[in-house]
Amino acid sequence: MKAIYILWLRQVKRYYRSPERIIGLLGQPILFLIAFGYGFGPIYKAAGQGNYIQFLVPGIIGMSVLVTAVISGIEVLWDKQFGFLKETLVSPVPRINIMIGRTLGGATAATIQGIIVFIIALFIGFKPYTLSFLPAALIFVILVAIFFTALGTAIASLMKDMQGFQLIVNFLMMPIFFLSGALFPINNIPGDIKIVTVFNPLSYGIDGIRDTLTRITTFGVVNDFYILFFMTVMILIIGSFIFSKIQI
Amino acid sequence: MTIIEVKHLVKKFKHFTAVDDLSFKVDKGEIFAFLGPNGAGKTTTVKMLTTILKPTSGDIKINHYNIKSDVIKIRRSFGIIFQDPTLEDELTAMENMKLHAYMYNMKKDDIYKLSKQFLEFVDLWDKKDVFVRDFSVGMKRRLEVARSFMHEPKILFLDEPTAGLDVQTRNYIWKYLKEIKEKHKVTIFFTTHYLEEAEKYADKIVIIDHGKLIIEGTLSSIKNRTKTKTLEEAFLKLTGHHIRDENEDAEMSHIKRRSFIYK
Ligand SMILES: Nc1ncnc2c1ncn2[C@@H]1O[C@H](COP(=O)(O)OP(=O)(O)OP(=O)(O)O)[C@@H](O)[C@H]1O
Ligand SMILES: [Mg+2]
């Protein structure tokens, strides 16, 4: 327990001691909110779908959580390169606890990032349907954060050096984001792509956040929760296994 | 009494054999120098002894525990300084100590007391709240010395603990290490390219090359058997004069490989 706590704390300190990164990671979501929100808003409205900002904000919250989480997970690569990982791997802490501490720490950072985006969204005109579902929305944010930190950690555990980083961004993060219903409703898209969205955990995270904040939903909040929860438990198990096999 | 026992240790990376049928013993309380040219397999061996790299084959016993069945107990028994720093740059010196203490499940009351004691010991107490990223190479090393001993291990593994340090810092580090050894009866296993450190401090010396043990014994017995006057002469006589490129071609190294082994 102590080890999980201290490794969690280490990740959290790394996060808040680097304001440049916090701000850097906000750039993209803010740009997306403004460009897409104001750009596509009129078209969305003309198509009879209502206020696009209401639809878009949960998606952008999901995006910022996704990006921060994956990047936090991939920090394993940095720790391999700069040596700190060895300090944890020679310690008598079971590898699964190391993995859990790191993951919870990265997930905490990602969750905070999601909350910051939510607050920014309030300023550009996002109106939650009711505030009483905020805790429920937070649960979805946390699950997304844990899932993708664990995924980032697992993938980084398999890679040798930082060269794979760009690969992850282009071939993992971007498709996950664009095929999650973050930007457009997924019930209208063609069958093949829809299948991808159905296996995409971010779809359920964003749908859950969207349902709890705006009552717009594809799968229903209960389904969202069970499916995302199941996927998160699975990735934690698989990720811990992969992490425990790291050799340096 | 034996505290580290290595039997027929082998590590292969694909087709390259980095450690090749290595066997040796280290006695409790001794200072043990593990020498060899660049790429000889020292770090690879240290990684296997410290449980972060799986041997291809062979047996390792540390503090009487078998590495295959009692990993966690083994990890509790040793402290280590790796060849490259393993500190967290984004934390302060004190925070690095605390992180270590928590991972070794130390008692709350001990953490502050021992952090203070060991940071004072390496003359870093006044720098306890400085971020490690602002430390010099020498300060990082001293902090690693303090940290490696914080949980009071029975064995210290030191992979080139003094590489890249100035003479003053090197002398300091050895002063710390000797004190630790005297006070706590700890066993010290170290590698170095500064052969005079082995001459000055080691109770026993092993030289390896191409992953194989070339010679083992005390300084005087090695000098006697090789009919040389200094460890450096002995070292060159045993390992040749040519420069090592790491990952040198397997066939080439086979031709260059010395066929005899001193026993
Ligand atoms: N992960 C790895 N994959 C492939 N080859 C490796 C790996 N790690 C080490 N080697 C090779 O194994 C050999 C032994 O390396 P090692 O780092 O153990 O040498 P060393 O004795 O510590 O050398 P140095 O004095 O330069 O630190 C080298 O040829 C090295 O290139
Ligand atoms: Mg080495």
Coordinates of C-alpha atoms and ligand atoms in Angstrom, one line a residue:
Chain A
M1 CA 0.0 0.0 0.0
K2 CA 2.8 2.4 1.0
A3 CA 4.5 1.7 -2.3
I4 CA 1.4 2.3 -4.3
Y5 CA 0.8 5.6 -2.5
I6 CA 4.4 6.9 -3.0
L7 CA 4.5 5.9 -6.7
W8 CA 1.1 7.6 -7.1
L9 CA 2.4 10.7 -5.4
R10 CA 5.5 10.7 -7.6
Q11 CA 3.4 10.7 -10.8
V12 CA 1.1 13.5 -9.4
K13 CA 4.1 15.6 -8.4
R14 CA 5.6 15.2 -11.8
Y15 CA 2.3 16.4 -13.2
Y16 CA 1.8 19.5 -11.2
R17 CA 5.4 20.5 -11.1
S18 CA 5.3 20.9 -14.9
P19 CA 2.8 23.7 -15.6
E20 CA 4.3 24.0 -19.1
R21 CA 3.0 20.5 -19.8
I22 CA -0.4 21.1 -18.2
I23 CA -0.9 24.2 -20.4
G24 CA 0.6 22.5 -23.5
L25 CA -1.8 19.7 -23.1
L26 CA -4.7 22.2 -23.0
G27 CA -3.8 23.8 -26.3
Q28 CA -5.3 21.1 -28.5
P29 CA -8.6 20.7 -26.7
I30 CA -9.2 24.4 -26.6
L31 CA -8.4 24.7 -30.3
F32 CA -10.8 21.9 -31.0
L33 CA -13.5 23.4 -28.9
I34 CA -13.2 26.7 -30.7
A35 CA -12.5 25.5 -34.2
F36 CA -15.1 22.7 -34.3
G37 CA -17.5 24.2 -31.9
Y38 CA -17.9 27.5 -33.7
G39 CA -17.0 26.1 -37.1
F40 CA -19.4 23.1 -37.3
G41 CA -22.0 24.6 -34.9
P42 CA -24.1 26.2 -37.6
I43 CA -24.0 23.2 -39.9
Y44 CA -25.0 20.9 -37.0
K45 CA -27.8 23.2 -36.1
A46 CA -29.0 23.5 -39.8
A47 CA -29.2 19.7 -39.9
G48 CA -31.6 19.9 -37.0
Q49 CA -29.3 18.4 -34.4
G50 CA -29.4 21.2 -31.9
N51 CA -26.5 22.9 -30.2
Y52 CA -23.2 21.4 -31.3
I53 CA -21.2 22.8 -28.3
Q54 CA -23.4 20.6 -26.0
F55 CA -22.5 17.6 -28.1
L56 CA -18.9 18.4 -28.6
V57 CA -17.7 19.3 -25.0
P58 CA -18.0 15.7 -23.6
G59 CA -16.0 14.5 -26.6
I60 CA -13.3 17.1 -26.0
I61 CA -13.1 16.3 -22.3
G62 CA -12.7 12.6 -23.4
M63 CA -9.9 13.6 -25.8
S64 CA -7.9 15.6 -23.2
V65 CA -8.2 12.7 -20.7
L66 CA -7.2 10.2 -23.4
V67 CA -4.1 12.2 -24.4
T68 CA -2.9 13.0 -20.9
A69 CA -3.5 9.4 -19.8
V70 CA -1.6 7.8 -22.7
I71 CA 1.3 10.2 -22.3
S72 CA 1.4 9.5 -18.6
G73 CA 1.5 5.8 -19.3
I74 CA 4.2 6.2 -21.9
E75 CA 6.4 7.8 -19.2
V76 CA 7.6 4.3 -18.6
L77 CA 9.7 4.8 -21.6
W78 CA 11.3 7.9 -20.2
D79 CA 11.9 6.0 -16.9
K80 CA 13.6 3.3 -18.8
Q81 CA 15.8 5.8 -20.6
F82 CA 16.6 7.9 -17.6
G83 CA 17.0 4.9 -15.2
F84 CA 14.4 5.6 -12.6
L85 CA 12.5 2.5 -13.6
K86 CA 15.4 0.3 -12.4
E87 CA 15.1 1.8 -8.9
T88 CA 11.5 0.6 -8.7
L89 CA 12.2 -2.8 -10.4
V90 CA 14.9 -3.8 -7.9
S91 CA 12.8 -2.9 -4.9
P92 CA 10.9 -5.5 -3.0
V93 CA 7.6 -4.1 -4.3
P94 CA 5.5 -6.6 -6.3
R95 CA 5.5 -5.5 -9.9
I96 CA 1.7 -5.3 -9.9
N97 CA 1.8 -2.7 -7.2
I98 CA 4.3 -0.7 -9.1
M99 CA 2.0 -0.8 -12.1
I100 CA -1.0 0.2 -10.1
G101 CA 0.7 3.1 -8.3
R102 CA 2.0 4.5 -11.6
T103 CA -1.4 4.0 -13.3
L104 CA -3.4 5.7 -10.6
G105 CA -0.9 8.5 -10.6
G106 CA -1.1 9.1 -14.3
A107 CA -4.9 8.7 -14.1
T108 CA -5.1 11.3 -11.5
A109 CA -3.3 13.8 -13.7
A110 CA -5.6 12.9 -16.7
T111 CA -8.7 13.3 -14.5
I112 CA -7.6 16.8 -13.4
Q113 CA -6.9 17.7 -17.0
G114 CA -10.4 16.6 -17.9
I115 CA -11.8 18.7 -15.1
I116 CA -9.9 21.8 -16.3
V117 CA -11.3 21.3 -19.8
F118 CA -14.8 21.0 -18.4
I119 CA -14.4 24.3 -16.5
I120 CA -13.0 26.0 -19.7
A121 CA -16.0 24.7 -21.6
L122 CA -18.4 26.4 -19.1
F123 CA -16.9 29.7 -20.2
I124 CA -17.5 29.1 -23.9
G125 CA -21.1 28.4 -23.4
F126 CA -21.4 24.7 -22.4
K127 CA -24.5 24.2 -20.1
P128 CA -24.7 20.9 -18.2
Y129 CA -28.3 19.6 -18.1
T130 CA -28.0 19.2 -14.3
L131 CA -25.2 19.5 -11.9
S132 CA -26.4 16.6 -9.8
F133 CA -24.9 14.1 -12.3
L134 CA -21.5 15.6 -12.1
P135 CA -20.2 12.9 -9.8
A136 CA -21.4 10.3 -12.3
A137 CA -19.6 12.1 -15.1
L138 CA -16.5 12.2 -13.0
I139 CA -16.7 8.4 -12.6
F140 CA -16.5 8.1 -16.4
V141 CA -13.7 10.5 -16.6
I142 CA -11.8 8.4 -14.0
L143 CA -12.4 5.2 -15.8
V144 CA -11.2 6.6 -19.1
A145 CA -8.2 8.0 -17.4
I146 CA -7.3 4.6 -15.8
F147 CA -8.0 2.7 -18.9
F148 CA -5.7 4.7 -21.1
T149 CA -2.9 5.2 -18.6
A150 CA -2.8 1.4 -18.2
L151 CA -2.9 1.0 -21.9
G152 CA 0.0 3.5 -22.4
T153 CA 2.0 1.8 -19.7
A154 CA 1.4 -1.6 -21.2
I155 CA 2.4 -0.6 -24.7
A156 CA 5.5 1.4 -23.4
S157 CA 6.5 -1.7 -21.4
L158 CA 6.8 -3.6 -24.7
M159 CA 8.9 -0.9 -26.4
K160 CA 12.7 -0.5 -26.2
D161 CA 13.2 3.2 -26.7
M162 CA 11.3 6.4 -27.3
Q163 CA 11.2 5.9 -31.1
G164 CA 7.9 4.2 -30.8
F165 CA 6.3 7.3 -29.2
Q166 CA 5.2 8.9 -32.5
L167 CA 3.9 5.6 -33.7
I168 CA 1.6 5.4 -30.7
V169 CA 0.4 8.9 -31.2
N170 CA -0.4 8.4 -34.9
F171 CA -1.7 4.9 -35.0
L172 CA -3.3 4.6 -31.6
M173 CA -4.3 7.9 -30.1
M174 CA -5.6 9.6 -33.2
P175 CA -7.8 6.7 -34.4
I176 CA -9.1 6.1 -30.9
F177 CA -10.1 9.7 -30.7
F178 CA -11.6 10.2 -34.2
L179 CA -13.5 6.9 -34.1
S180 CA -15.1 7.4 -30.7
G181 CA -18.0 9.6 -31.4
A182 CA -16.2 12.5 -29.8
L183 CA -16.9 14.8 -32.8
F184 CA -19.9 13.4 -34.4
P185 CA -22.8 11.0 -33.5
I186 CA -21.9 7.4 -34.3
N187 CA -25.3 6.1 -35.0
N188 CA -25.2 7.8 -38.5
I189 CA -21.8 6.4 -39.6
P190 CA -21.3 3.5 -42.0
G191 CA -21.3 -0.1 -40.6
D192 CA -17.6 -0.9 -40.9
I193 CA -16.4 2.1 -39.0
K194 CA -19.2 1.7 -36.6
I195 CA -17.8 -1.7 -35.6
V196 CA -14.5 0.0 -34.7
T197 CA -16.3 2.4 -32.5
V198 CA -18.1 -0.4 -30.7
F199 CA -14.8 -1.9 -29.6
N200 CA -13.4 1.5 -28.7
P201 CA -13.5 2.1 -24.9
L202 CA -13.4 5.8 -25.4
S203 CA -16.8 5.6 -27.2
Y204 CA -18.3 4.4 -23.9
G205 CA -16.4 6.9 -21.8
I206 CA -17.5 9.8 -23.9
D207 CA -21.1 8.5 -24.3
G208 CA -21.3 8.1 -20.5
I209 CA -19.9 11.6 -19.9
R210 CA -22.3 12.9 -22.6
D211 CA -25.3 11.2 -21.1
T212 CA -24.6 12.4 -17.6
L213 CA -24.0 16.0 -18.6
T214 CA -26.4 16.5 -21.5
R215 CA -28.7 13.5 -21.7
I216 CA -27.5 12.8 -25.3
T217 CA -26.6 9.2 -25.6
T218 CA -26.0 6.3 -28.0
F219 CA -25.6 3.3 -25.8
G220 CA -27.2 4.4 -22.5
V221 CA -25.3 5.3 -19.4
V222 CA -25.8 2.0 -17.7
N223 CA -24.3 0.0 -20.6
D224 CA -21.6 2.6 -20.9
F225 CA -20.6 2.0 -17.3
Y226 CA -20.6 -1.8 -17.3
I227 CA -18.8 -2.1 -20.6
L228 CA -16.1 0.5 -19.7
F229 CA -15.7 -0.9 -16.3
F230 CA -15.2 -4.4 -17.7
M231 CA -12.7 -3.1 -20.3
T232 CA -10.8 -1.2 -17.6
V233 CA -10.4 -4.2 -15.3
M234 CA -9.3 -6.3 -18.3
I235 CA -6.6 -3.8 -19.3
L236 CA -5.4 -3.6 -15.7
I237 CA -4.9 -7.3 -15.6
I238 CA -3.3 -7.5 -19.0
G239 CA -1.2 -4.4 -18.4
S240 CA 0.1 -5.7 -15.1
F241 CA 1.1 -8.9 -16.7
I242 CA 3.0 -7.2 -19.4
F243 CA 4.6 -4.8 -17.0
S244 CA 5.7 -7.6 -14.7
K245 CA 7.6 -9.1 -17.6
I246 CA 9.8 -6.0 -18.2
Q247 CA 13.5 -6.8 -18.4
I248 CA 16.1 -4.1 -18.6
Chain B
M1 CA 30.6 -17.9 4.6
T2 CA 29.3 -17.5 1.1
I3 CA 26.8 -14.8 0.5
I4 CA 26.7 -14.7 -3.3
E5 CA 26.9 -17.9 -5.3
V6 CA 26.9 -18.0 -9.1
K7 CA 26.9 -21.3 -10.9
H8 CA 27.2 -21.7 -14.7
L9 CA 25.5 -18.4 -15.4
V10 CA 24.7 -17.8 -19.0
K11 CA 23.0 -14.8 -20.7
K12 CA 22.3 -14.8 -24.4
F13 CA 20.9 -11.9 -26.4
K14 CA 19.6 -13.6 -29.5
H15 CA 22.8 -15.2 -30.8
F16 CA 25.2 -13.1 -28.8
T17 CA 26.5 -14.6 -25.6
A18 CA 27.1 -11.8 -23.1
V19 CA 27.7 -14.0 -20.1
D20 CA 29.2 -17.3 -20.8
D21 CA 29.2 -20.1 -18.1
L22 CA 30.3 -17.9 -15.3
S23 CA 30.8 -19.3 -11.8
F24 CA 32.1 -17.6 -8.7
K25 CA 31.5 -17.0 -5.0
V26 CA 31.6 -14.0 -2.8
D27 CA 32.2 -14.3 0.9
K28 CA 30.2 -12.4 3.5
G29 CA 31.7 -9.1 4.5
E30 CA 34.3 -8.9 1.7
I31 CA 34.9 -6.3 -0.9
F32 CA 34.7 -8.0 -4.2
A33 CA 36.0 -6.4 -7.4
F34 CA 34.4 -7.6 -10.6
L35 CA 36.6 -6.5 -13.5
G36 CA 36.7 -6.7 -17.2
P37 CA 37.1 -4.6 -20.4
N38 CA 34.2 -2.7 -21.9
G39 CA 31.5 -5.1 -23.0
A40 CA 32.9 -8.0 -20.9
G41 CA 29.5 -8.6 -19.4
K42 CA 29.9 -6.9 -16.0
T43 CA 26.7 -4.9 -16.1
T44 CA 24.8 -7.8 -17.6
T45 CA 25.9 -10.0 -14.7
V46 CA 25.0 -7.3 -12.1
K47 CA 21.5 -7.0 -13.7
M48 CA 21.0 -10.8 -13.3
L49 CA 22.2 -10.8 -9.8
T50 CA 19.9 -7.9 -8.9
T51 CA 16.8 -9.7 -10.5
I52 CA 16.0 -7.3 -13.3
L53 CA 17.3 -9.5 -16.1
K54 CA 16.5 -13.2 -16.4
P55 CA 19.5 -15.5 -16.9
T56 CA 19.3 -17.8 -20.0
S57 CA 20.6 -20.6 -17.7
G58 CA 22.5 -21.1 -14.5
D59 CA 21.9 -20.7 -10.8
I60 CA 22.2 -17.7 -8.5
K61 CA 22.0 -17.7 -4.7
I62 CA 22.0 -14.5 -2.8
N63 CA 21.9 -14.3 1.0
H64 CA 21.1 -18.0 0.8
Y65 CA 17.9 -17.4 -1.2
N66 CA 17.5 -18.8 -4.7
I67 CA 16.8 -16.3 -7.3
K68 CA 14.1 -18.4 -9.0
S69 CA 12.0 -18.9 -5.9
D70 CA 12.7 -16.0 -3.5
V71 CA 13.0 -12.9 -5.6
I72 CA 11.4 -10.5 -3.1
K73 CA 13.5 -11.7 -0.2
I74 CA 16.6 -11.3 -2.4
R75 CA 15.5 -7.8 -3.4
R76 CA 15.3 -6.9 0.3
S77 CA 18.8 -8.1 0.9
F78 CA 20.7 -5.8 -1.4
G79 CA 21.2 -2.2 -2.3
I80 CA 22.4 -1.1 -5.6
I81 CA 24.0 1.7 -7.5
F82 CA 23.7 1.2 -11.3
Q83 CA 26.2 2.3 -13.8
D84 CA 23.9 5.2 -14.9
P85 CA 21.9 7.2 -12.3
T86 CA 18.5 5.9 -11.3
L87 CA 17.3 9.0 -9.4
E88 CA 14.1 10.8 -10.1
D89 CA 15.2 14.2 -11.3
E90 CA 11.9 15.9 -10.7
L91 CA 12.0 15.2 -7.0
T92 CA 14.2 16.6 -4.4
A93 CA 17.0 14.7 -2.6
M94 CA 14.8 14.2 0.4
E95 CA 11.8 13.1 -1.7
N96 CA 14.0 10.5 -3.5
M97 CA 15.0 9.2 -0.1
K98 CA 11.4 9.1 1.1
L99 CA 10.3 7.3 -2.1
H100 CA 13.0 4.7 -1.6
A101 CA 12.0 4.3 2.1
Y102 CA 8.3 3.8 1.2
M103 CA 9.2 1.2 -1.4
Y104 CA 11.2 -0.7 1.2
N105 CA 8.4 -0.5 3.6
M106 CA 10.4 1.3 6.3
K107 CA 8.9 2.5 9.5
K108 CA 7.6 6.0 9.5
D109 CA 9.8 7.1 12.5
D110 CA 12.9 5.7 10.8
I111 CA 12.4 7.4 7.5
Y112 CA 13.2 10.9 8.6
K113 CA 15.9 9.8 11.1
L114 CA 17.7 7.6 8.6
S115 CA 17.3 10.0 5.7
K116 CA 19.0 12.6 7.9
Q117 CA 21.6 10.3 9.1
F118 CA 22.6 9.1 5.6
L119 CA 22.3 12.5 3.8
E120 CA 24.5 13.9 6.5
F121 CA 26.9 11.0 6.0
V122 CA 27.4 11.9 2.3
D123 CA 27.4 15.7 3.1
L124 CA 24.1 16.4 1.4
W125 CA 21.8 17.3 4.2
D126 CA 21.9 21.0 3.4
K127 CA 20.9 20.1 -0.1
K128 CA 18.0 17.9 0.9
D129 CA 15.3 20.2 -0.7
V130 CA 17.2 20.8 -3.9
F131 CA 15.8 19.1 -7.0
V132 CA 18.0 16.3 -8.2
R133 CA 18.0 17.7 -11.7
D134 CA 20.1 20.5 -10.3
F135 CA 22.7 18.2 -8.8
S136 CA 26.1 17.6 -10.3
V137 CA 27.2 14.1 -11.3
G138 CA 29.2 13.8 -8.1
M139 CA 26.3 14.9 -5.9
K140 CA 24.0 12.4 -7.7
R141 CA 26.4 9.7 -6.9
R142 CA 26.7 10.6 -3.3
L143 CA 22.9 10.7 -3.0
E144 CA 22.8 7.3 -4.6
V145 CA 25.2 6.0 -2.0
A146 CA 23.0 7.3 0.8
R147 CA 19.9 5.9 -0.8
S148 CA 21.4 2.5 -1.6
F149 CA 22.2 2.0 2.0
M150 CA 19.1 3.5 3.6
H151 CA 17.2 0.2 4.0
E152 CA 20.3 -1.4 5.5
P153 CA 21.0 -4.1 3.0
K154 CA 23.4 -7.0 3.6
I155 CA 25.0 -6.6 0.2
L156 CA 25.8 -3.5 -1.9
F157 CA 26.1 -3.9 -5.7
L158 CA 28.0 -1.0 -7.2
D159 CA 28.4 -0.9 -11.0
E160 CA 31.2 1.6 -11.7
P161 CA 30.2 3.7 -8.7
T162 CA 33.1 6.2 -9.4
A163 CA 33.0 6.4 -13.1
G164 CA 33.1 10.0 -14.4
L165 CA 33.9 11.4 -10.9
D166 CA 36.8 13.7 -10.0
V167 CA 39.5 12.4 -7.7
Q168 CA 38.1 14.1 -4.6
T169 CA 34.7 12.7 -5.0
R170 CA 36.1 9.3 -5.8
N171 CA 38.1 9.3 -2.5
Y172 CA 35.0 10.5 -0.7
I173 CA 32.8 7.8 -2.1
W174 CA 35.4 5.1 -1.1
K175 CA 35.6 6.7 2.4
Y176 CA 31.8 6.3 2.7
L177 CA 31.9 2.8 1.4
K178 CA 34.7 1.7 3.7
E179 CA 32.9 3.2 6.7
I180 CA 29.6 1.5 5.8
K181 CA 31.5 -1.8 5.4
E182 CA 33.2 -1.5 8.8
K183 CA 30.1 -0.4 10.7
H184 CA 27.6 -2.7 9.2
K185 CA 29.6 -5.7 8.0
V186 CA 28.1 -5.3 4.6
T187 CA 29.4 -7.2 1.5
I188 CA 30.4 -4.9 -1.3
F189 CA 30.4 -6.2 -4.9
F190 CA 31.7 -3.6 -7.3
T191 CA 32.9 -3.1 -10.9
T192 CA 35.3 -0.4 -12.0
H193 CA 37.7 0.5 -14.8
Y194 CA 40.0 2.2 -12.2
L195 CA 42.2 -0.8 -11.4
E196 CA 43.9 1.1 -8.5
E197 CA 40.5 1.0 -6.7
A198 CA 40.5 -2.8 -6.9
E199 CA 44.2 -2.8 -5.8
K200 CA 43.5 -0.6 -2.8
Y201 CA 40.2 -1.8 -1.6
A202 CA 39.3 -5.3 -2.9
D203 CA 39.7 -8.4 -0.7
K204 CA 39.1 -10.5 -3.8
I205 CA 39.2 -9.9 -7.5
V206 CA 37.5 -11.6 -10.5
I207 CA 38.4 -10.7 -14.1
I208 CA 36.0 -11.6 -16.9
D209 CA 36.3 -11.2 -20.6
H210 CA 33.8 -12.0 -23.3
G211 CA 31.5 -13.2 -20.6
K212 CA 33.9 -15.8 -19.3
L213 CA 35.8 -15.9 -16.1
I214 CA 39.5 -15.4 -16.8
I215 CA 41.0 -15.4 -13.3
E216 CA 39.9 -15.1 -9.7
G217 CA 41.8 -14.6 -6.4
T218 CA 43.4 -12.1 -4.2
L219 CA 45.5 -9.3 -5.7
S220 CA 48.8 -11.0 -4.7
S221 CA 47.8 -14.4 -6.0
I222 CA 46.7 -12.9 -9.3
K223 CA 50.0 -11.1 -9.6
N224 CA 51.9 -14.2 -8.7
R225 CA 50.1 -16.4 -11.2
T226 CA 50.5 -14.0 -14.0
K227 CA 54.1 -13.1 -13.0
T228 CA 53.2 -9.4 -13.1
K229 CA 53.9 -6.5 -10.7
T230 CA 50.6 -4.5 -10.9
L231 CA 47.0 -5.4 -11.5
E232 CA 47.1 -3.3 -14.7
E233 CA 49.9 -5.5 -16.1
A234 CA 48.0 -8.6 -15.1
F235 CA 44.8 -7.2 -16.6
L236 CA 46.5 -6.4 -19.9
K237 CA 48.3 -9.7 -20.0
L238 CA 45.0 -11.6 -19.5
T239 CA 42.7 -9.6 -21.7
G240 CA 45.0 -8.4 -24.5
H241 CA 45.8 -4.9 -25.8
H242 CA 43.3 -4.4 -28.5
I243 CA 40.4 -2.0 -28.1
R244 CA 36.9 -3.5 -27.5
D245 CA 34.0 -2.4 -29.6
E246 CA 30.8 -3.2 -27.9
N247 CA 28.8 -5.8 -29.7
E248 CA 31.7 -6.8 -31.7
D249 CA 31.1 -9.3 -34.4
A250 CA 30.6 -12.7 -32.8
E251 CA 33.0 -14.5 -35.1
M252 CA 35.8 -12.0 -34.7
S253 CA 35.5 -12.1 -31.0
H254 CA 35.8 -15.8 -31.2
I255 CA 39.1 -15.6 -33.0
K256 CA 40.4 -13.0 -30.5
R257 CA 39.1 -14.9 -27.5
R258 CA 41.8 -16.3 -25.3
S259 CA 41.6 -20.0 -25.1
F260 CA 43.2 -20.4 -21.8
I261 CA 41.7 -19.7 -18.4
Y262 CA 43.8 -19.2 -15.3
K263 CA 42.6 -21.3 -12.4
Ligands
LIG1 N1 19.9 -5.8 -24.0 C1 20.9 -6.2 -24.8 N2 20.8 -6.7 -26.0 C2 21.8 -7.0 -26.8 N3 23.1 -7.0 -26.4 C3 23.3 -6.5 -25.1 C4 22.3 -6.1 -24.3 N4 22.8 -5.7 -23.1 C5 24.1 -5.8 -23.3 N5 24.5 -6.3 -24.5 C6 25.8 -6.7 -24.9 O1 26.4 -7.5 -24.0 C7 27.8 -7.3 -23.9 C8 28.1 -7.1 -22.4 O2 27.6 -5.8 -22.0 P1 27.7 -5.3 -20.5 O3 27.0 -4.0 -20.5 O4 27.4 -6.3 -19.6 O5 29.3 -5.0 -20.5 P2 30.1 -4.3 -19.3 O6 31.1 -5.3 -18.9 O7 29.2 -3.8 -18.3 O8 30.8 -3.1 -20.1 P3 31.2 -1.6 -19.7 O9 32.5 -1.7 -19.0 O10 31.3 -0.9 -21.0 O11 30.1 -1.1 -18.8 C9 28.1 -6.1 -24.7 O12 28.6 -6.5 -26.0 C10 26.7 -5.4 -25.0 O13 26.7 -4.8 -26.2
MG2 MG 28.8 -1.9 -17.6

